[in-house]
Short mmCIF file of C-alpha atoms in Angstrom, two decimals:
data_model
loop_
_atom_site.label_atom_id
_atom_site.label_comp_id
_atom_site.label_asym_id
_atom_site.label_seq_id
_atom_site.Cartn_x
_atom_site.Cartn_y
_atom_site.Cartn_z
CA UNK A 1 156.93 3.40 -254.98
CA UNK A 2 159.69 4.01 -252.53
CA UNK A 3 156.61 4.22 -249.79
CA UNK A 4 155.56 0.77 -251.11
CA UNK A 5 158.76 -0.78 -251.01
CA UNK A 6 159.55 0.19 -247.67
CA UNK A 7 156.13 -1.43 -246.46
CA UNK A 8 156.68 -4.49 -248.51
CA UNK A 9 160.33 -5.20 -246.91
CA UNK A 10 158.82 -4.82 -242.90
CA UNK A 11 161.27 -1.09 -242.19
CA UNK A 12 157.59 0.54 -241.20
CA UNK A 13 156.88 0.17 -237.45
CA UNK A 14 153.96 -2.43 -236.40
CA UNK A 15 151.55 -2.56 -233.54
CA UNK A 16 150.00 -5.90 -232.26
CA UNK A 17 146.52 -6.60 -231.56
CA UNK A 18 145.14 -3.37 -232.69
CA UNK A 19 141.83 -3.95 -232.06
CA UNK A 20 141.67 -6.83 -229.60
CA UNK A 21 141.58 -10.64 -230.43
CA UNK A 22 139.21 -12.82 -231.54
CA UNK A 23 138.91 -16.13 -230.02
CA UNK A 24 137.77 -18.97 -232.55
CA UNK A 25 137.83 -22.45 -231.46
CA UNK A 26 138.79 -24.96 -233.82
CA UNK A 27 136.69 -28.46 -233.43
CA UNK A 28 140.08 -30.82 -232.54
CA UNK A 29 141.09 -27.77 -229.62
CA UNK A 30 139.74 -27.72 -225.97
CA UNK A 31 136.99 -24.66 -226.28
CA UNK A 32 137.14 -23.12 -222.73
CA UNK A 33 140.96 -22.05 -221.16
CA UNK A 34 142.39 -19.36 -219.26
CA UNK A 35 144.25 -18.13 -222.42
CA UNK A 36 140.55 -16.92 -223.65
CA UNK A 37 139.20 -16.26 -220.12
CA UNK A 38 142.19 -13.94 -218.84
CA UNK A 39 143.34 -12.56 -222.58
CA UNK A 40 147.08 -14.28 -222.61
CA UNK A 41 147.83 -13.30 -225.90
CA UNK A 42 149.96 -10.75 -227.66
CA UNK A 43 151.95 -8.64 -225.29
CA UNK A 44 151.03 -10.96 -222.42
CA UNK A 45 151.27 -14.53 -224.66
CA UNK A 46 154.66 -15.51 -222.10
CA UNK A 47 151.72 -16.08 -219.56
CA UNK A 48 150.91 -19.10 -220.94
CA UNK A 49 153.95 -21.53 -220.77
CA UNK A 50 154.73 -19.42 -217.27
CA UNK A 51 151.26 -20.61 -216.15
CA UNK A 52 153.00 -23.90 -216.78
CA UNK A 53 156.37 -23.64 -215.30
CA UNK A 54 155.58 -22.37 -212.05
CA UNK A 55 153.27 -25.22 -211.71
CA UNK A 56 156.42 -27.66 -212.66
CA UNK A 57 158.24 -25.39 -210.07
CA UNK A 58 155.70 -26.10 -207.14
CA UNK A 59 156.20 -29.73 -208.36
CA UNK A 60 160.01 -29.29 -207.68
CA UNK A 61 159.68 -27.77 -204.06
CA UNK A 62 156.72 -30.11 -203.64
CA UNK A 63 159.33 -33.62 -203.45
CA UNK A 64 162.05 -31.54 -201.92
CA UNK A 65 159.41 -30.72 -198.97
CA UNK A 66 157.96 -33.69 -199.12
CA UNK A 67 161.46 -35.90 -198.83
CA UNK A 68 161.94 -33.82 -195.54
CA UNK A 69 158.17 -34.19 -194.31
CA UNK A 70 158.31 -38.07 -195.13
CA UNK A 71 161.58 -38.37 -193.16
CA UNK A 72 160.22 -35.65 -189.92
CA UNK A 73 156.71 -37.25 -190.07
CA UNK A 74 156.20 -41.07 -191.48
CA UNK A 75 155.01 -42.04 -194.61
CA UNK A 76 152.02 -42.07 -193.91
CA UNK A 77 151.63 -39.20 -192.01
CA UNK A 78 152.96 -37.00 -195.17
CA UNK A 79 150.38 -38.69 -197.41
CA UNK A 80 147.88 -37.70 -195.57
CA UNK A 81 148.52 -34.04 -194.85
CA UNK A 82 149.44 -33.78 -198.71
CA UNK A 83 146.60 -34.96 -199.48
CA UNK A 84 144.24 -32.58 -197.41
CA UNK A 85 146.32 -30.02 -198.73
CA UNK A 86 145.59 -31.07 -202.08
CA UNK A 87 141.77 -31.25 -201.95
CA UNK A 88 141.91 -28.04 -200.13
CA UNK A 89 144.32 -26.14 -203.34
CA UNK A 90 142.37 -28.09 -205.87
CA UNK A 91 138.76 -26.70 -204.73
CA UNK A 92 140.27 -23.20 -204.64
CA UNK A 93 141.89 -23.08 -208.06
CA UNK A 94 138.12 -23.58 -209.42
CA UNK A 95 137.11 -20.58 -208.07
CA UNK A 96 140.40 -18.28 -208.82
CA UNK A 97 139.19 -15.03 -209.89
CA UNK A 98 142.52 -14.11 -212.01
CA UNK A 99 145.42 -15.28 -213.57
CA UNK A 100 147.55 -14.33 -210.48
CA UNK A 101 145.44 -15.91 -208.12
CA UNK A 102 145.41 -18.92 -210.39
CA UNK A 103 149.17 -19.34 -210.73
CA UNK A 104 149.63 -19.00 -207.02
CA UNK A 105 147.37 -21.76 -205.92
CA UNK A 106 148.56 -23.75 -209.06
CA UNK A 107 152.21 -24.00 -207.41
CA UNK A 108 150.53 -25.21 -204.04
CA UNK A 109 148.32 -27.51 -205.65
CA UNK A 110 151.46 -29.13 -207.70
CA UNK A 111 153.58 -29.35 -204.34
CA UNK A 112 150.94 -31.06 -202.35
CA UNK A 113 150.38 -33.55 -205.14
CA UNK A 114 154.14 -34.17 -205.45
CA UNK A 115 154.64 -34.76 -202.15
CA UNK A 116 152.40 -37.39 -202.33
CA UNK A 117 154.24 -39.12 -205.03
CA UNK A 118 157.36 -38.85 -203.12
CA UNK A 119 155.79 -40.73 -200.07
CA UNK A 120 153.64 -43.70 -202.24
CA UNK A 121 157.26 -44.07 -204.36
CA UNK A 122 159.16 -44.40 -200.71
CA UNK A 123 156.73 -46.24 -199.25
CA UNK A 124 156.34 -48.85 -202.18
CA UNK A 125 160.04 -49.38 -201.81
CA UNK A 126 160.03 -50.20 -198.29
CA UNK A 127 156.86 -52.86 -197.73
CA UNK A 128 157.71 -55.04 -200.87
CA UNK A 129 160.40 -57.31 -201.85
CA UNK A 130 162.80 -56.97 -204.95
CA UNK A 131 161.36 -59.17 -207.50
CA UNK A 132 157.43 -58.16 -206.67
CA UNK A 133 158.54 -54.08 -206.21
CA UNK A 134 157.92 -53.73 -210.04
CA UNK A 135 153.98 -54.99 -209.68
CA UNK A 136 153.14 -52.62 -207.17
CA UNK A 137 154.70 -49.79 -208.89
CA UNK A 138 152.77 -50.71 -211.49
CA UNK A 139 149.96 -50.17 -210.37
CA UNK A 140 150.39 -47.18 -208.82
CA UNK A 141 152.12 -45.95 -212.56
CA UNK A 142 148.54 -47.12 -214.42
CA UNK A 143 146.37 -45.36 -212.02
CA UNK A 144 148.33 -41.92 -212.46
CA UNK A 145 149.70 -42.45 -215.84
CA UNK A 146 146.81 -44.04 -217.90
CA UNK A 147 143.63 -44.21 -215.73
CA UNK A 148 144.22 -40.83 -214.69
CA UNK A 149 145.00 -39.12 -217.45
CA UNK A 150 142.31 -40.91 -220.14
CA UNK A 151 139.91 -39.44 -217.62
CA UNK A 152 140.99 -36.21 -217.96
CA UNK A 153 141.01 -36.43 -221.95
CA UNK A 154 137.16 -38.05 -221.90
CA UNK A 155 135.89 -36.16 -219.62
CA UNK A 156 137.10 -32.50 -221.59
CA UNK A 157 135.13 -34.01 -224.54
CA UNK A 158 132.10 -33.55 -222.57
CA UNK A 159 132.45 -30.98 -219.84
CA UNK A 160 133.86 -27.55 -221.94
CA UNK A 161 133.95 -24.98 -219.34
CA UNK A 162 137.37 -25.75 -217.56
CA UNK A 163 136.42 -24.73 -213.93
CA UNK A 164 133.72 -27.63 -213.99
CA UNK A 165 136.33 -29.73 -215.74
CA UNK A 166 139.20 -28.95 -212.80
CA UNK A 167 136.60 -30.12 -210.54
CA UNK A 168 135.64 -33.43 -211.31
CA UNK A 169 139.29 -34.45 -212.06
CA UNK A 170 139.90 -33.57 -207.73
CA UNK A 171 137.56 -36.25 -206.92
CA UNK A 172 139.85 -39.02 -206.51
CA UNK A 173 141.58 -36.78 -204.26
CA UNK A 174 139.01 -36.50 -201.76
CA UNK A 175 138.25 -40.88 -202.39
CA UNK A 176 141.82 -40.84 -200.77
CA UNK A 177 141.01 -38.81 -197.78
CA UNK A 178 139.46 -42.09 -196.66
CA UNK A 179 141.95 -44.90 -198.06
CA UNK A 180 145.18 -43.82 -197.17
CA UNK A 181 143.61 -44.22 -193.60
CA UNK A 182 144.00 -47.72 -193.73
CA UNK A 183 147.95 -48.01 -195.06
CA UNK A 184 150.11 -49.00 -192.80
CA UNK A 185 153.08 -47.12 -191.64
CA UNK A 186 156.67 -48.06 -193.21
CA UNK A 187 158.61 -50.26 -191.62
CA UNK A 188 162.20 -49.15 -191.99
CA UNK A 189 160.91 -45.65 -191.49
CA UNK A 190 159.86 -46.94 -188.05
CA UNK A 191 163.26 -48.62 -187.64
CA UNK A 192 165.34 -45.83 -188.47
CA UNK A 193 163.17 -43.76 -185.73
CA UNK A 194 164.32 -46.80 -183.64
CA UNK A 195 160.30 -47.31 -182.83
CA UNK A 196 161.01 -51.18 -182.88
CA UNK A 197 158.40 -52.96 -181.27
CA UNK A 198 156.15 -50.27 -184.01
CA UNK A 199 157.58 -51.92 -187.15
CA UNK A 200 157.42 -55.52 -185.70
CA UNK A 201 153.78 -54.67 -184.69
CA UNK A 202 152.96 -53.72 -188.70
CA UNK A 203 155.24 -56.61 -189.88
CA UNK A 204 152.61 -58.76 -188.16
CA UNK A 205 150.14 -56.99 -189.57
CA UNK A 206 150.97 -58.33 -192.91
CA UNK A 207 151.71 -61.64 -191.64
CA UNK A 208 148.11 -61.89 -190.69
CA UNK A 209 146.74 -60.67 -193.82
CA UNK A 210 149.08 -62.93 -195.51
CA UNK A 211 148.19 -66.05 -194.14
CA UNK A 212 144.31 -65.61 -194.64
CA UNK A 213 143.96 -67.80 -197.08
CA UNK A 214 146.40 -70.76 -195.58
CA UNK A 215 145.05 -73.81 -193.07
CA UNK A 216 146.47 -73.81 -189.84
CA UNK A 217 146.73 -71.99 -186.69
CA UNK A 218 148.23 -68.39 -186.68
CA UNK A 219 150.72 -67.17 -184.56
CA UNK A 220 149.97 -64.42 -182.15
CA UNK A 221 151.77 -61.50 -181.82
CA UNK A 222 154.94 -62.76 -179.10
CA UNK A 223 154.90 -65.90 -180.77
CA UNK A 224 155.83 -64.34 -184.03
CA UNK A 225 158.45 -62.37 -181.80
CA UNK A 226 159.73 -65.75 -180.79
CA UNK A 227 159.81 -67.17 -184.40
CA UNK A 228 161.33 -64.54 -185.80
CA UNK A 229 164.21 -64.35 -183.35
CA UNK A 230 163.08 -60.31 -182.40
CA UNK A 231 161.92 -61.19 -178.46
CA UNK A 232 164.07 -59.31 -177.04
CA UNK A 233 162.75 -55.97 -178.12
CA UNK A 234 161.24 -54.16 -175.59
CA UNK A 235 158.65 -51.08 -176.33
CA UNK A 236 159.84 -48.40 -177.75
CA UNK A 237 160.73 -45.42 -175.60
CA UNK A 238 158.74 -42.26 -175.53
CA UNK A 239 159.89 -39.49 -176.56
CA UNK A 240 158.95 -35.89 -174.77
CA UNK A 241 156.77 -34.21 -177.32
CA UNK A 242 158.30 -30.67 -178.68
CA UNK A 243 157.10 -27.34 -179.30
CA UNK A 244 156.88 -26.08 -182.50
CA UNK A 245 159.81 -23.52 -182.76
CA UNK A 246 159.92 -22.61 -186.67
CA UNK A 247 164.17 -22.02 -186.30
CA UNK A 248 164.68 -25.64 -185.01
CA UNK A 249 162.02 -26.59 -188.24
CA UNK A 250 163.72 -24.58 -190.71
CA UNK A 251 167.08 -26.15 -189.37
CA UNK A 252 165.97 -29.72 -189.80
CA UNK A 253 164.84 -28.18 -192.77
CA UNK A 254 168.55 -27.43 -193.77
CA UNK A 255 169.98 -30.79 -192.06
CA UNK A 256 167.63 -32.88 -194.32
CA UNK A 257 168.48 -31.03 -197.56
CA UNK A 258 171.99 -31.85 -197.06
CA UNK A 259 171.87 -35.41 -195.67
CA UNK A 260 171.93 -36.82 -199.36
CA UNK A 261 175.74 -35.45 -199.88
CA UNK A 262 177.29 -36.28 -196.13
CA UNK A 263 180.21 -38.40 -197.81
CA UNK A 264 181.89 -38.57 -201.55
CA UNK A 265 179.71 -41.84 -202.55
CA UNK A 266 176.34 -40.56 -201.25
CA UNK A 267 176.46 -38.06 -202.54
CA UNK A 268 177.69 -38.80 -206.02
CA UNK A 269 174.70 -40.77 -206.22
CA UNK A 270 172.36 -37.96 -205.25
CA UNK A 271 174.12 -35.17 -208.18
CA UNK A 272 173.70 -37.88 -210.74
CA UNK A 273 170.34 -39.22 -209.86
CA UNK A 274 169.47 -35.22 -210.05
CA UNK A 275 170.73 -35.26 -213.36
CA UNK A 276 168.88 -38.03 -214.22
CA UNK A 277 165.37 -36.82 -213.33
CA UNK A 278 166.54 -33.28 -214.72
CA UNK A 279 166.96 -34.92 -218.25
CA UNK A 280 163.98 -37.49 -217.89
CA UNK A 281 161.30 -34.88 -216.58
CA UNK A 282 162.45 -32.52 -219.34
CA UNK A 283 162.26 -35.03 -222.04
CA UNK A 284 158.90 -37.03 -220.73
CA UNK A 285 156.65 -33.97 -220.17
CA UNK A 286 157.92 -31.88 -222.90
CA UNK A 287 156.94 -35.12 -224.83
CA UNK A 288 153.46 -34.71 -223.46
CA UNK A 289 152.84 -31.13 -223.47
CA UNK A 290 154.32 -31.18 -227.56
CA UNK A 291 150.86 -32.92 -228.32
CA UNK A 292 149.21 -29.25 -228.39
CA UNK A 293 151.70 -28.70 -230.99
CA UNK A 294 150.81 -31.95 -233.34
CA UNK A 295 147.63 -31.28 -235.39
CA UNK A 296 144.99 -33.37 -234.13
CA UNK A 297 142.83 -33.98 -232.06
CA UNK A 298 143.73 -32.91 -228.83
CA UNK A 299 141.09 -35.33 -227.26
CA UNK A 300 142.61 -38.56 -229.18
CA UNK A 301 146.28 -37.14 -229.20
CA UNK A 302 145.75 -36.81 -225.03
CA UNK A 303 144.14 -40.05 -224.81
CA UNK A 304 146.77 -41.99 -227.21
CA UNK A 305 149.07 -40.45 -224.95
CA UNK A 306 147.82 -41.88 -222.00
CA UNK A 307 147.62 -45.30 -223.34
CA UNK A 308 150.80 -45.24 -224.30
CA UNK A 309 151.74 -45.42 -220.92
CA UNK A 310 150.19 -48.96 -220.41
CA UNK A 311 152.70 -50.54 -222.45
CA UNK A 312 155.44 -48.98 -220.64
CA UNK A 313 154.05 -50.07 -217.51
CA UNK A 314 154.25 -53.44 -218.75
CA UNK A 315 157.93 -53.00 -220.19
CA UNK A 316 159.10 -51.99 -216.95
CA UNK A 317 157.47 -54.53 -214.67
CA UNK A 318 158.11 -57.34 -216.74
CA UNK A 319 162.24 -56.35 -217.13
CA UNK A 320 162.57 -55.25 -213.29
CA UNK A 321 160.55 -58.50 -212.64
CA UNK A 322 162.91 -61.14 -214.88
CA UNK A 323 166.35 -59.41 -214.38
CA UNK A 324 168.43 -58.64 -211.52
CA UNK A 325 169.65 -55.81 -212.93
CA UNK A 326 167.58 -51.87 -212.51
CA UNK A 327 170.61 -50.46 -214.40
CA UNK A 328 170.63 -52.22 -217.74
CA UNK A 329 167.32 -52.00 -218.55
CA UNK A 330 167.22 -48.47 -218.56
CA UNK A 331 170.51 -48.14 -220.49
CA UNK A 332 168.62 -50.33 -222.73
CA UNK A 333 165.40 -48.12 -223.39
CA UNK A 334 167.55 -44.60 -222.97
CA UNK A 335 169.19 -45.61 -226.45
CA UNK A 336 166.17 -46.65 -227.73
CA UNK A 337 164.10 -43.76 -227.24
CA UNK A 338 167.02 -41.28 -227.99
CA UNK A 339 167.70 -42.98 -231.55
CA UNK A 340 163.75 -42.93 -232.54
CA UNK A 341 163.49 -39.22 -231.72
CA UNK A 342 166.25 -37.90 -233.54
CA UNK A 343 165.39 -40.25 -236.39
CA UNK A 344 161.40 -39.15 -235.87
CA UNK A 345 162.87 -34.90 -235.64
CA UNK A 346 165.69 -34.97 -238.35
CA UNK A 347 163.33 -36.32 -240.78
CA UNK A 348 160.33 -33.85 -239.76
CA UNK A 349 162.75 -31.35 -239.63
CA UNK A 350 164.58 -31.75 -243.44
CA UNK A 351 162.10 -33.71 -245.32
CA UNK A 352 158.80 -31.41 -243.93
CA UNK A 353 156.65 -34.34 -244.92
CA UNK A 354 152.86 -33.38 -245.47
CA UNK A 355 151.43 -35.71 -243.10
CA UNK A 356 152.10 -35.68 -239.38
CA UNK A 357 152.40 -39.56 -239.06
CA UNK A 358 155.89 -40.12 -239.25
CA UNK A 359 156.25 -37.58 -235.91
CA UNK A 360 153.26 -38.71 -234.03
CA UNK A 361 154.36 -42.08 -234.24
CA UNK A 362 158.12 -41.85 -233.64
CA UNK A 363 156.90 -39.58 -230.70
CA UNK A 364 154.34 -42.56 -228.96
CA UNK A 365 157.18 -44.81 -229.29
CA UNK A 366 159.42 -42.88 -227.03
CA UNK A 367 156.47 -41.87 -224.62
CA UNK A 368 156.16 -45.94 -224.38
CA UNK A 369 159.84 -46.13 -223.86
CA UNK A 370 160.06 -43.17 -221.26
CA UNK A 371 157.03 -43.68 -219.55
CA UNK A 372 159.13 -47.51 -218.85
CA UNK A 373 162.07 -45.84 -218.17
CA UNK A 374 160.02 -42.99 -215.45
CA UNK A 375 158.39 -46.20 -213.52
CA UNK A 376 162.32 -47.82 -213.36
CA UNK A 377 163.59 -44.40 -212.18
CA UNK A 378 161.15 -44.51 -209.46
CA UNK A 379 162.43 -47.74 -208.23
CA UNK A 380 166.15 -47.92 -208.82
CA UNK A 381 166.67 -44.48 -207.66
CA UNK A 382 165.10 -44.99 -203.66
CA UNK A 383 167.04 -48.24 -203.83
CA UNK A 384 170.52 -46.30 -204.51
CA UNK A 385 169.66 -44.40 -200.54
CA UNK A 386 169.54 -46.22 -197.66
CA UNK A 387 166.59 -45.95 -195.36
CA UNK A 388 167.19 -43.19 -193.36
CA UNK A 389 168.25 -41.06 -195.94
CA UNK A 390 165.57 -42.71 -198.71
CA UNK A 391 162.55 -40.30 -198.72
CA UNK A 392 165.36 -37.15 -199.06
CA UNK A 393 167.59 -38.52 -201.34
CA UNK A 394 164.80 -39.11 -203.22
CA UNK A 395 162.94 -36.11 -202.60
CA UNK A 396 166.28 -34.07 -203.88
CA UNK A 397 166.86 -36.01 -206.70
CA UNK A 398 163.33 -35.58 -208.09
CA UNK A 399 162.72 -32.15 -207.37
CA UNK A 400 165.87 -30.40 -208.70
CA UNK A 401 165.15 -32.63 -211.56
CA UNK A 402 161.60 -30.49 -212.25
CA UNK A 403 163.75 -27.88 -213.29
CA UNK A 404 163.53 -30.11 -216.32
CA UNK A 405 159.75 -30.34 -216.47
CA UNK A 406 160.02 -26.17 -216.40
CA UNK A 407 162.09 -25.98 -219.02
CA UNK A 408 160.42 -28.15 -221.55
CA UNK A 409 157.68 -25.47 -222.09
CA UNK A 410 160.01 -23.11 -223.66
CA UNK A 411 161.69 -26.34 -225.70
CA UNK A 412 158.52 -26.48 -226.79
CA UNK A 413 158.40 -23.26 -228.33
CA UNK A 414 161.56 -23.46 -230.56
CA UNK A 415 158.59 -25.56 -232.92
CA UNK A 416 157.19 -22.35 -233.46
CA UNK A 417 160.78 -19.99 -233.80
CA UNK A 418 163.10 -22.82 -235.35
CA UNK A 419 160.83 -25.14 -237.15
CA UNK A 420 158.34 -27.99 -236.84
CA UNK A 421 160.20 -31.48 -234.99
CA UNK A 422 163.12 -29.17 -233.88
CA UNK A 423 161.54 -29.79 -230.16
CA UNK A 424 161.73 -33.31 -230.70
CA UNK A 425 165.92 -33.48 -231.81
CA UNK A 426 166.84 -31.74 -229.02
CA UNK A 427 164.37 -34.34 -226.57
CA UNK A 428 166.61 -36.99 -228.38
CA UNK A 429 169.74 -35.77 -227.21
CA UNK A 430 168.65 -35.24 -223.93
CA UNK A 431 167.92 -39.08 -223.58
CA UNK A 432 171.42 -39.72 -225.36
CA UNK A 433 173.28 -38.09 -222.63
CA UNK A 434 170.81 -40.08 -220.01
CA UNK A 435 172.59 -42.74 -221.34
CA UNK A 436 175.79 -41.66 -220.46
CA UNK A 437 175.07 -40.10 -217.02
CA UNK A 438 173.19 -43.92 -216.04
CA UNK A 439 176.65 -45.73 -217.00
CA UNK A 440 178.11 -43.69 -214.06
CA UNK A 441 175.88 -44.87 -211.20
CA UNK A 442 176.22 -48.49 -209.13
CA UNK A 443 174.75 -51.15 -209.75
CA UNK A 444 171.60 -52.63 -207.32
CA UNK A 445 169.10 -55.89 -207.28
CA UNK A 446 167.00 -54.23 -204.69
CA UNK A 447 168.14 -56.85 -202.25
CA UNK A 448 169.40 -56.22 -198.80
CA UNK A 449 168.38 -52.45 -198.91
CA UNK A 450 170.80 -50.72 -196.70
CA UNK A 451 169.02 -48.74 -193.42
CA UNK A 452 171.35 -46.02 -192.16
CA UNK A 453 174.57 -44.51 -193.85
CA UNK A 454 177.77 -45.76 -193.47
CA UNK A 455 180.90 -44.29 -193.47
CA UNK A 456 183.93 -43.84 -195.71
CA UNK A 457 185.88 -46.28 -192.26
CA UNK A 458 183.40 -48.41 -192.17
CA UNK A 459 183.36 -49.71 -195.96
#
């Protein structure tokens, strides 16, 4: 009896996974994943969200690289190269023949696609006016946010082997091998390199394109010079071209990193915006990645998801495009979303209600509300830098913020060790103290963007 009760009360000493582990897909789960196909489970179950947060962490060094490359190379020049790098990473994380290969090229695959971001974000900034910034955001937002991501969930309803399923989601990749060769190069990049007579050259450009559809005759190119006052520029200087030295690179390297806190105000805004993105990545992708823990579907949780994100998209374009203001707006959904998830968690969490309603909808309303609050971000934060600070500021701001996006996989686990919607309370006070940390930044209109630093004398 004593033998018995010793057993019953969990004193006798346990070993895991005895004789292996049988792997059972359930009908509303994704049947083919490296958990199954590389054994992550018992002693090596920490794989799995570490699969996940070194791919956040390539995301991280991906915008801090890529605020440096955009600012070293062009816009456009960074797309580009990110995205050959990104065709190249995607094809070989196919074929990766282990978990260790597969985490590696993971981290480069998530930095080339990040740097891309950073660049379209930057770029999107610089070639469009305040009150129509919000449209073209847009649309980049419902290609990557909704489009996107539905594809992914349809297509894993009908391709189960996850290699095959990895590659058809790169094809859009390779689609803009060939597009991106036809965007233009920023502007106030091409300013702030003082190449003049460059960004005059693509201003034209898109006076031309403009003024298809109007009657009349069109100004050539030194008669726009003339009507636009700028014919006294001269063409740009050239510039000896410079060997590669990789001390001089990894110096710029340094230079660029730190450009973002060069005085007391700049650099106020760059800790804060940090903070920001910290809160908001941690918040919006633990969000998304909590769906594996809601029972359903993962097909229909994955593709709700994503169409949440079309009414955010809307949210945000049609606020940045009515008001002034980028900063009340998102004070405005920050509250919002905070209030439904503690209200959504504290009820999941004390009541334990049967039915998984309550949480999957209180969830989807924030994912709406953050997914309006991300597009904003990307728009009010480039406007807080001027332009020759813009893609690193940025860059900075957005990648020390992933260490958000790494940390939401272990939030995620406390559903598992604390209880059911305890994930989701702590997501809601994340997004109360967003609140607070927005209050503390300056306000812009996204007029009269600012092109070079000035100092403390000079205000």
């Amino acid at each position: 009896l004593a033998r018995l009760k010793t057993n019953n009360d969990g004193d006798l000493p346990t070993e895991s996974c005895v004789n292996g582990y049988v792997y059972e897909p359930m009908e509303t789960q994704y049947p083919s994943t490296i958990v199954a196909e590389w054994d992550l489970v018992c002693e090596n179950s920490w794989k799995n969200p570490f699969s996940t947060s070194v791919y956040m962490f390539g995301m991280m060094m991906g915008f801090l690289s890529g605020g440096f490359l955009c600012g070293l190379l062009g816009r456009k020049k960074a797309l580009y190269l990110a995205t050959i790098f990104e065709c190249a990473f995607g094809l070989a994380v196919t074929f990766a023949p282990n978990y260790e290969w597969y985490i590696a090229l993971r981290f480069f695959l998530s930095a080339a696609c990040t740097v891309k971001v950073a660049a379209i974000s930057v770029i999107i900034v610089e070639v469009t006016t305040a009150r129509y910034r919000a449209f073209f955001s847009a649309g980049s937002s419902l290609c990557f946010q909704c489009f996107y991501r539905a594809l992914h969930a349809l297509f894993a309803m009908f391709i189960h082997n996850w290699r095959y399923l990895h590659l058809t989601i790169m094809v859009p990749g390779f689609i803009g091998l060939f597009t991106i060769l036809w965007m233009p190069e920023s502007p106030r990049w091409l300013v702030s390199q003082d190449k003049d007579r460059k960004a005059l050259k693509t201003l034209y450009k898109a006076y031309r394109i403009n003024s298809t559809c109007k009657s009349g005759p069109r100004l050539n190119f030194e008669e726009f010079l003339e009507e636009t006052g700028y014919s006294h520029v001269t063409d740009d200087p050239k510039k000896p071209k410079k060997s590669f030295k990789l001390t001089e690179f990894l110096r710029g390297f340094g230079k660029g990193f730190a450009a973002p806190y060069q005085n007391a105000d700049i650099a106020k805004r760059s800790i804060i915006s940090t903070f920001l993105f910290t809160g908001q990545m941690c918040a919006f992708f633990g969000m998304l990645f909590y769906t594996q823990v809601i029972r359903g579907s993962v097909y229909y949780v994955s593709m709700l998801n994503a169409l949440t994100s079309v009414p955010g998209v809307l949210i945000s374009t049609l606020l940045y495009w009515r008001l002034k203001s980028r900063k009340k707006p998102l004070l405005t959904l920050y509250a919002i979303a905070g209030t439904v998830l503690l209200v959504g968690g504290l009820y999941t969490v004390i009541g334990k209600p049967e039915s998984e309603i309550p949480l999957i909808v209180s969830c989807n309303i924030a994912l709406v509300l953050l997914g309006a609050a991300l597009n904003m971000l990307f728009i009010y934060t480039p406007e807080l830098f001027p332009s020759s600070i813009r893609s690193q500021g940025f860059g900075n701001a957005t990648g020390l913020g992933r260490v958000g996006s790494i940390l939401c996989s272990f939030i995620n686990q406390l559903d598992l060790q604390l209880g059911h919607g305890v994930p989701v309370i702590i997501y809601g006070g994340i997004l109360l103290l967003q609140f607070a940390l927005t209050c503390c930044l300056p306000e812009t209109d996204g007029e009269n963007l600012a092109d070079v630093v000035h100092s403390e004398e000079d205000k």
